[in-house]
PDB file of C-alpha atoms in Angstrom:
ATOM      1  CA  UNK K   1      12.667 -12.998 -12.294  1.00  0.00           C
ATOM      2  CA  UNK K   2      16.101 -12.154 -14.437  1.00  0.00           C
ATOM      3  CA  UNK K   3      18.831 -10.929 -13.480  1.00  0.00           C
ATOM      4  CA  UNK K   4      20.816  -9.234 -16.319  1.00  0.00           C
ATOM      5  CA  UNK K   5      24.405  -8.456 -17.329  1.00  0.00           C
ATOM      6  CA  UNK K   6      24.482  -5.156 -15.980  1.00  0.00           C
ATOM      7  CA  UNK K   7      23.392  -6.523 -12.384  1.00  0.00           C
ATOM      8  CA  UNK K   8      19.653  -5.320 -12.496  1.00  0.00           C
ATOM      9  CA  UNK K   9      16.834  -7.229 -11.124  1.00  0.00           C
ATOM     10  CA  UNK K  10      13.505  -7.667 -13.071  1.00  0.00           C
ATOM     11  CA  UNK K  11      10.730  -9.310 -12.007  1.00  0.00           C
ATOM     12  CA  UNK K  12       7.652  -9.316 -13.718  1.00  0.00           C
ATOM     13  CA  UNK K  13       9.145  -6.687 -16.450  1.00  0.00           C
ATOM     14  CA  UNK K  14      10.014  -7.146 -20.064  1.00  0.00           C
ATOM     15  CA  UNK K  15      13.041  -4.268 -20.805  1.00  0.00           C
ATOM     16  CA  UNK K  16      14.563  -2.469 -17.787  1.00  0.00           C
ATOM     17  CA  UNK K  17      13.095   0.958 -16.824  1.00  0.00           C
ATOM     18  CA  UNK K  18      16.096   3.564 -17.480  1.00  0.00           C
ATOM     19  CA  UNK K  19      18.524   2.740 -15.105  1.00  0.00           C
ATOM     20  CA  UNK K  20      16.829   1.050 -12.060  1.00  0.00           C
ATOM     21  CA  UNK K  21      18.650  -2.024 -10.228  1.00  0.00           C
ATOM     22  CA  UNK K  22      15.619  -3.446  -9.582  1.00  0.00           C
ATOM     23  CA  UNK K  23      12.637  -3.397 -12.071  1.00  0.00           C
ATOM     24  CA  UNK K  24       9.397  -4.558 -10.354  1.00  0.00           C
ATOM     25  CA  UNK K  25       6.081  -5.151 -12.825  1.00  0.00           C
ATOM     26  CA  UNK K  26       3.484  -5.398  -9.883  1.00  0.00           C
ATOM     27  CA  UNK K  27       3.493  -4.504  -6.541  1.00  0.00           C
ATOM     28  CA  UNK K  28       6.796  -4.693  -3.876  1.00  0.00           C
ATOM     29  CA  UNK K  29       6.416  -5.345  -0.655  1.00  0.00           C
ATOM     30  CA  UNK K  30       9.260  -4.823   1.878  1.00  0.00           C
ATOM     31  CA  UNK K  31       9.660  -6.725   5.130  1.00  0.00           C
ATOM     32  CA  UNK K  32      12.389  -4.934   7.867  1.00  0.00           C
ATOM     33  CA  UNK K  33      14.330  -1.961   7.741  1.00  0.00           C
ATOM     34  CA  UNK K  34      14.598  -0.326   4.059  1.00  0.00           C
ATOM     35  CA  UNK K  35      16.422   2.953   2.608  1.00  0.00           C
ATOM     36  CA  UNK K  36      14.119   6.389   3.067  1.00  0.00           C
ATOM     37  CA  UNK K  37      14.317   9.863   1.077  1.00  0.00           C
ATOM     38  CA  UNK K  38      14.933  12.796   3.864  1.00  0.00           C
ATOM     39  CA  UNK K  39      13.529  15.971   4.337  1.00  0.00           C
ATOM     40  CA  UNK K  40      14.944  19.281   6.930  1.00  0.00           C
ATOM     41  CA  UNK K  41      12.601  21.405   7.809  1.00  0.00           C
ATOM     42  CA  UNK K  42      12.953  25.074   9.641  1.00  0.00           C
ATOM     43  CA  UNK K  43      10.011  26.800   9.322  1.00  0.00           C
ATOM     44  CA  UNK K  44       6.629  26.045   8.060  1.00  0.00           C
ATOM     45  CA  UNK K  45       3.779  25.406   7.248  1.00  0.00           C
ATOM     46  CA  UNK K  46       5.510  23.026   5.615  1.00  0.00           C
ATOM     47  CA  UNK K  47       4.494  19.474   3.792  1.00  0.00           C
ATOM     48  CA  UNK K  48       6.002  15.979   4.276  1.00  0.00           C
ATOM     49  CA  UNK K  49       7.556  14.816   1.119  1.00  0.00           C
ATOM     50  CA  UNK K  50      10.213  12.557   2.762  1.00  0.00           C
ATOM     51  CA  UNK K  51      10.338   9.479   4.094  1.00  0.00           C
ATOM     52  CA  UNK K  52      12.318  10.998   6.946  1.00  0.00           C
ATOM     53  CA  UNK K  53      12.075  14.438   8.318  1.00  0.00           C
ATOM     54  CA  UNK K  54      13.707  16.224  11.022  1.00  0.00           C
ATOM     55  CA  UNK K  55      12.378  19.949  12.033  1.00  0.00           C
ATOM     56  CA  UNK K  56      14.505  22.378  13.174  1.00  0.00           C
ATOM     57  CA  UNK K  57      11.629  25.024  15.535  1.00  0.00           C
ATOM     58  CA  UNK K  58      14.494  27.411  16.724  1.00  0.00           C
ATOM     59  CA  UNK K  59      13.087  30.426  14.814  1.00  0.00           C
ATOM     60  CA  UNK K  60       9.569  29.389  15.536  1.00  0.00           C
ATOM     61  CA  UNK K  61       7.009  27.065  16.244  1.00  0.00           C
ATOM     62  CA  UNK K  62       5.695  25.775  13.130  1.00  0.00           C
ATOM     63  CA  UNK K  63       3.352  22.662  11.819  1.00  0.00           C
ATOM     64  CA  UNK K  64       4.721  20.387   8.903  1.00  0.00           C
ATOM     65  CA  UNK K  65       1.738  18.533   7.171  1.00  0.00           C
ATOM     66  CA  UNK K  66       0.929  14.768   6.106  1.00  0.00           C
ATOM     67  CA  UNK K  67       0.426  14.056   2.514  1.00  0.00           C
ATOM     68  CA  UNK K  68      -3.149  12.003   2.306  1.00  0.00           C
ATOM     69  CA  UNK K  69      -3.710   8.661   3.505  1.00  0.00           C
ATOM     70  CA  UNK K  70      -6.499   7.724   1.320  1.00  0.00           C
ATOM     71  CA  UNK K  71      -4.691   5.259  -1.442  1.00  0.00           C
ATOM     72  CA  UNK K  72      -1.298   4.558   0.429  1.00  0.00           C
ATOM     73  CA  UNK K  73      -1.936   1.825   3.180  1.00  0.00           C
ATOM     74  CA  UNK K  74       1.423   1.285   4.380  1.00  0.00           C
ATOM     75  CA  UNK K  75       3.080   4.129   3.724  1.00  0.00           C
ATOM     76  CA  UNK K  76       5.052   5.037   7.030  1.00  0.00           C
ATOM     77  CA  UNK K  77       6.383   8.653   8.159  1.00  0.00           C
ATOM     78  CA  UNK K  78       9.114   9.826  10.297  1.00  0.00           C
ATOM     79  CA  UNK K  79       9.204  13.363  11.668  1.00  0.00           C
ATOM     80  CA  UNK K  80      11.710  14.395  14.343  1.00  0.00           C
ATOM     81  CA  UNK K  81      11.972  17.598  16.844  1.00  0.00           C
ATOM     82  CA  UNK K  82      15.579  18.116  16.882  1.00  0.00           C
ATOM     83  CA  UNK K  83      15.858  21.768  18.715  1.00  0.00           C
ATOM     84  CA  UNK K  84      15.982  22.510  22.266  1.00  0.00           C
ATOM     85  CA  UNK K  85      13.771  25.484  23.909  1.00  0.00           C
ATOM     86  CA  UNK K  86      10.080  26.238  24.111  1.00  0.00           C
ATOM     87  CA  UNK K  87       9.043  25.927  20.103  1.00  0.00           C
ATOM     88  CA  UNK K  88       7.162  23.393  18.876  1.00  0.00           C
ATOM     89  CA  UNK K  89       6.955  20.934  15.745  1.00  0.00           C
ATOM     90  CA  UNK K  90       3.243  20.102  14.827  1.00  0.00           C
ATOM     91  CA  UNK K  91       2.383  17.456  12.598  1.00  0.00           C
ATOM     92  CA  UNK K  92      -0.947  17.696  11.180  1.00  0.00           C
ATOM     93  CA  UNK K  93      -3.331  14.790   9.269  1.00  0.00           C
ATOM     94  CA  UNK K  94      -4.298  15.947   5.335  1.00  0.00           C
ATOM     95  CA  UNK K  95      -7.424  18.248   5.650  1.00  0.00           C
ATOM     96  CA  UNK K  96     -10.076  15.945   7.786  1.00  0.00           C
ATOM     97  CA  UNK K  97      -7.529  12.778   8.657  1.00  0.00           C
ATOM     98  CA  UNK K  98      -6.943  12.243  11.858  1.00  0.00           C
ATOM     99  CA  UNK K  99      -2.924  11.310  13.853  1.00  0.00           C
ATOM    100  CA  UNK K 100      -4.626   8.433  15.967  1.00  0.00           C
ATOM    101  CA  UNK K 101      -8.148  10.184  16.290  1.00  0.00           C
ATOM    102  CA  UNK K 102      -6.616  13.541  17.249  1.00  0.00           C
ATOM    103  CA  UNK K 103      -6.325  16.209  14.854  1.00  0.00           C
ATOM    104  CA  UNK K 104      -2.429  16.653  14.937  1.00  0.00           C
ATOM    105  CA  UNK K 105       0.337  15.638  16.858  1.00  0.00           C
ATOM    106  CA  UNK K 106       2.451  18.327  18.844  1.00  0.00           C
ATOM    107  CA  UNK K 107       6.130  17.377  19.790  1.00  0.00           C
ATOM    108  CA  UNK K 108       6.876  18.854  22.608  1.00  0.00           C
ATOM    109  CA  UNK K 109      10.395  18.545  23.567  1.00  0.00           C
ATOM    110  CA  UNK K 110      13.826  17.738  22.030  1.00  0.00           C
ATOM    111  CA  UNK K 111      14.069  15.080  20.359  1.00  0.00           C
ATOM    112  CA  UNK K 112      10.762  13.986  20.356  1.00  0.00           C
ATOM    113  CA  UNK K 113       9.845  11.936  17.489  1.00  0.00           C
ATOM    114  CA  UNK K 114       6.711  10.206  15.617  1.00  0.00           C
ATOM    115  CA  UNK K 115       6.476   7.760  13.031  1.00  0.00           C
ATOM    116  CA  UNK K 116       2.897   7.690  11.954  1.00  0.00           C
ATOM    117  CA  UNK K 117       1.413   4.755   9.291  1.00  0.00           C
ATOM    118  CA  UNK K 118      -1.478   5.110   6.621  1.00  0.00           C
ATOM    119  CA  UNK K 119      -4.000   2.584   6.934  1.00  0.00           C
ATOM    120  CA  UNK K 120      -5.914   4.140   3.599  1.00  0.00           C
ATOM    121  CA  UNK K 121      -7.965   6.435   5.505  1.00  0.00           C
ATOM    122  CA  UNK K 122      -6.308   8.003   8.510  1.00  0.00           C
ATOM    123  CA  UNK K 123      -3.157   7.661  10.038  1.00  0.00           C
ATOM    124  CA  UNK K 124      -2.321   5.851  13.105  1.00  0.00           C
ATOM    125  CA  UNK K 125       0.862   6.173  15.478  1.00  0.00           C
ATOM    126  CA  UNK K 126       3.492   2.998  14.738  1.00  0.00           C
ATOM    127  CA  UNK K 127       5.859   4.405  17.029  1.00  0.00           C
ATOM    128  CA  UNK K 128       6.715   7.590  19.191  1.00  0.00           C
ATOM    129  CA  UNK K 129       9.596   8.937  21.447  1.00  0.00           C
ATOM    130  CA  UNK K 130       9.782  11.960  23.855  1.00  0.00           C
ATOM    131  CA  UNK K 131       6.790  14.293  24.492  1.00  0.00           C
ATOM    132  CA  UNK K 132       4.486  13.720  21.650  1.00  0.00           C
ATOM    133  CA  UNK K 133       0.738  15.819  22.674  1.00  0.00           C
ATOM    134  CA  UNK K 134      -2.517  14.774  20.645  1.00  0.00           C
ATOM    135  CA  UNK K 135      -4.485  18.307  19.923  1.00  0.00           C
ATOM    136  CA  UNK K 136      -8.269  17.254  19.375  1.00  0.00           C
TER     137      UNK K 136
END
């Protein structure tokens, strides 16, 4: 590990890569909260690309979609409902992978929220908030 005079972190690394702070040769692994990428969404189908993403349904009910799980244990997801009224947010697993054994993951109401977690096949539910509806 090396800290160098411009203030950037190596570990593992010969020269820096471009201009990253920290320069990891290996894998990271991050305990607690950490900084996410974010993502709004208004109509779909859309996919999740974002760390974070809140969906605005109040032109339409619409479905925003999972990247895969396969390869990317760990990898968490947040998708929020933030409009009030009758339309819906789906969130629905890559092709065959499955929200917690269910197909997708409707969120019902206003702010209703879902934070979902590869395992490296499927994804299972870390967290949810509001009234979050498994569709087989």
């Amino acid at each position: 590990m090396r800290l160098d005079g411009f203030g950037s972190l190596r570990i593992g690394t010969g020269e820096p890569s471009g201009t990253a702070k920290l320069d990891v040769g290996g894998a990271l692994k991050v305990d607690g909260p950490y900084g996410s990428d974010f993502l709004a969404v208004s109509s779909g189908p859309a996919s999740i690309v974002a760390g974070a993403t809140s969906c605005d349904a109040t032109g339409g009910s619409f479905t925003v979609e999972l990247p895969s799980a396969v390869g990317i244990a760990g990898r968490r997801f947040f998708v929020k409902r933030i409009n009030s009224g009758a339309n819906t947010v789906t969130v629905d697993g890559d092709s065959t992978e499955t929200i917690d054994g269910m197909s997708s993951q409707r969120l019902d109401t206003q702010w209703a929220a879902i934070t979902v977690v590869s395992n490296g096949a499927t994804w299972i539910i870390e967290s949810q908030m509001g009234t979050v509806t498994g569709i087989p």
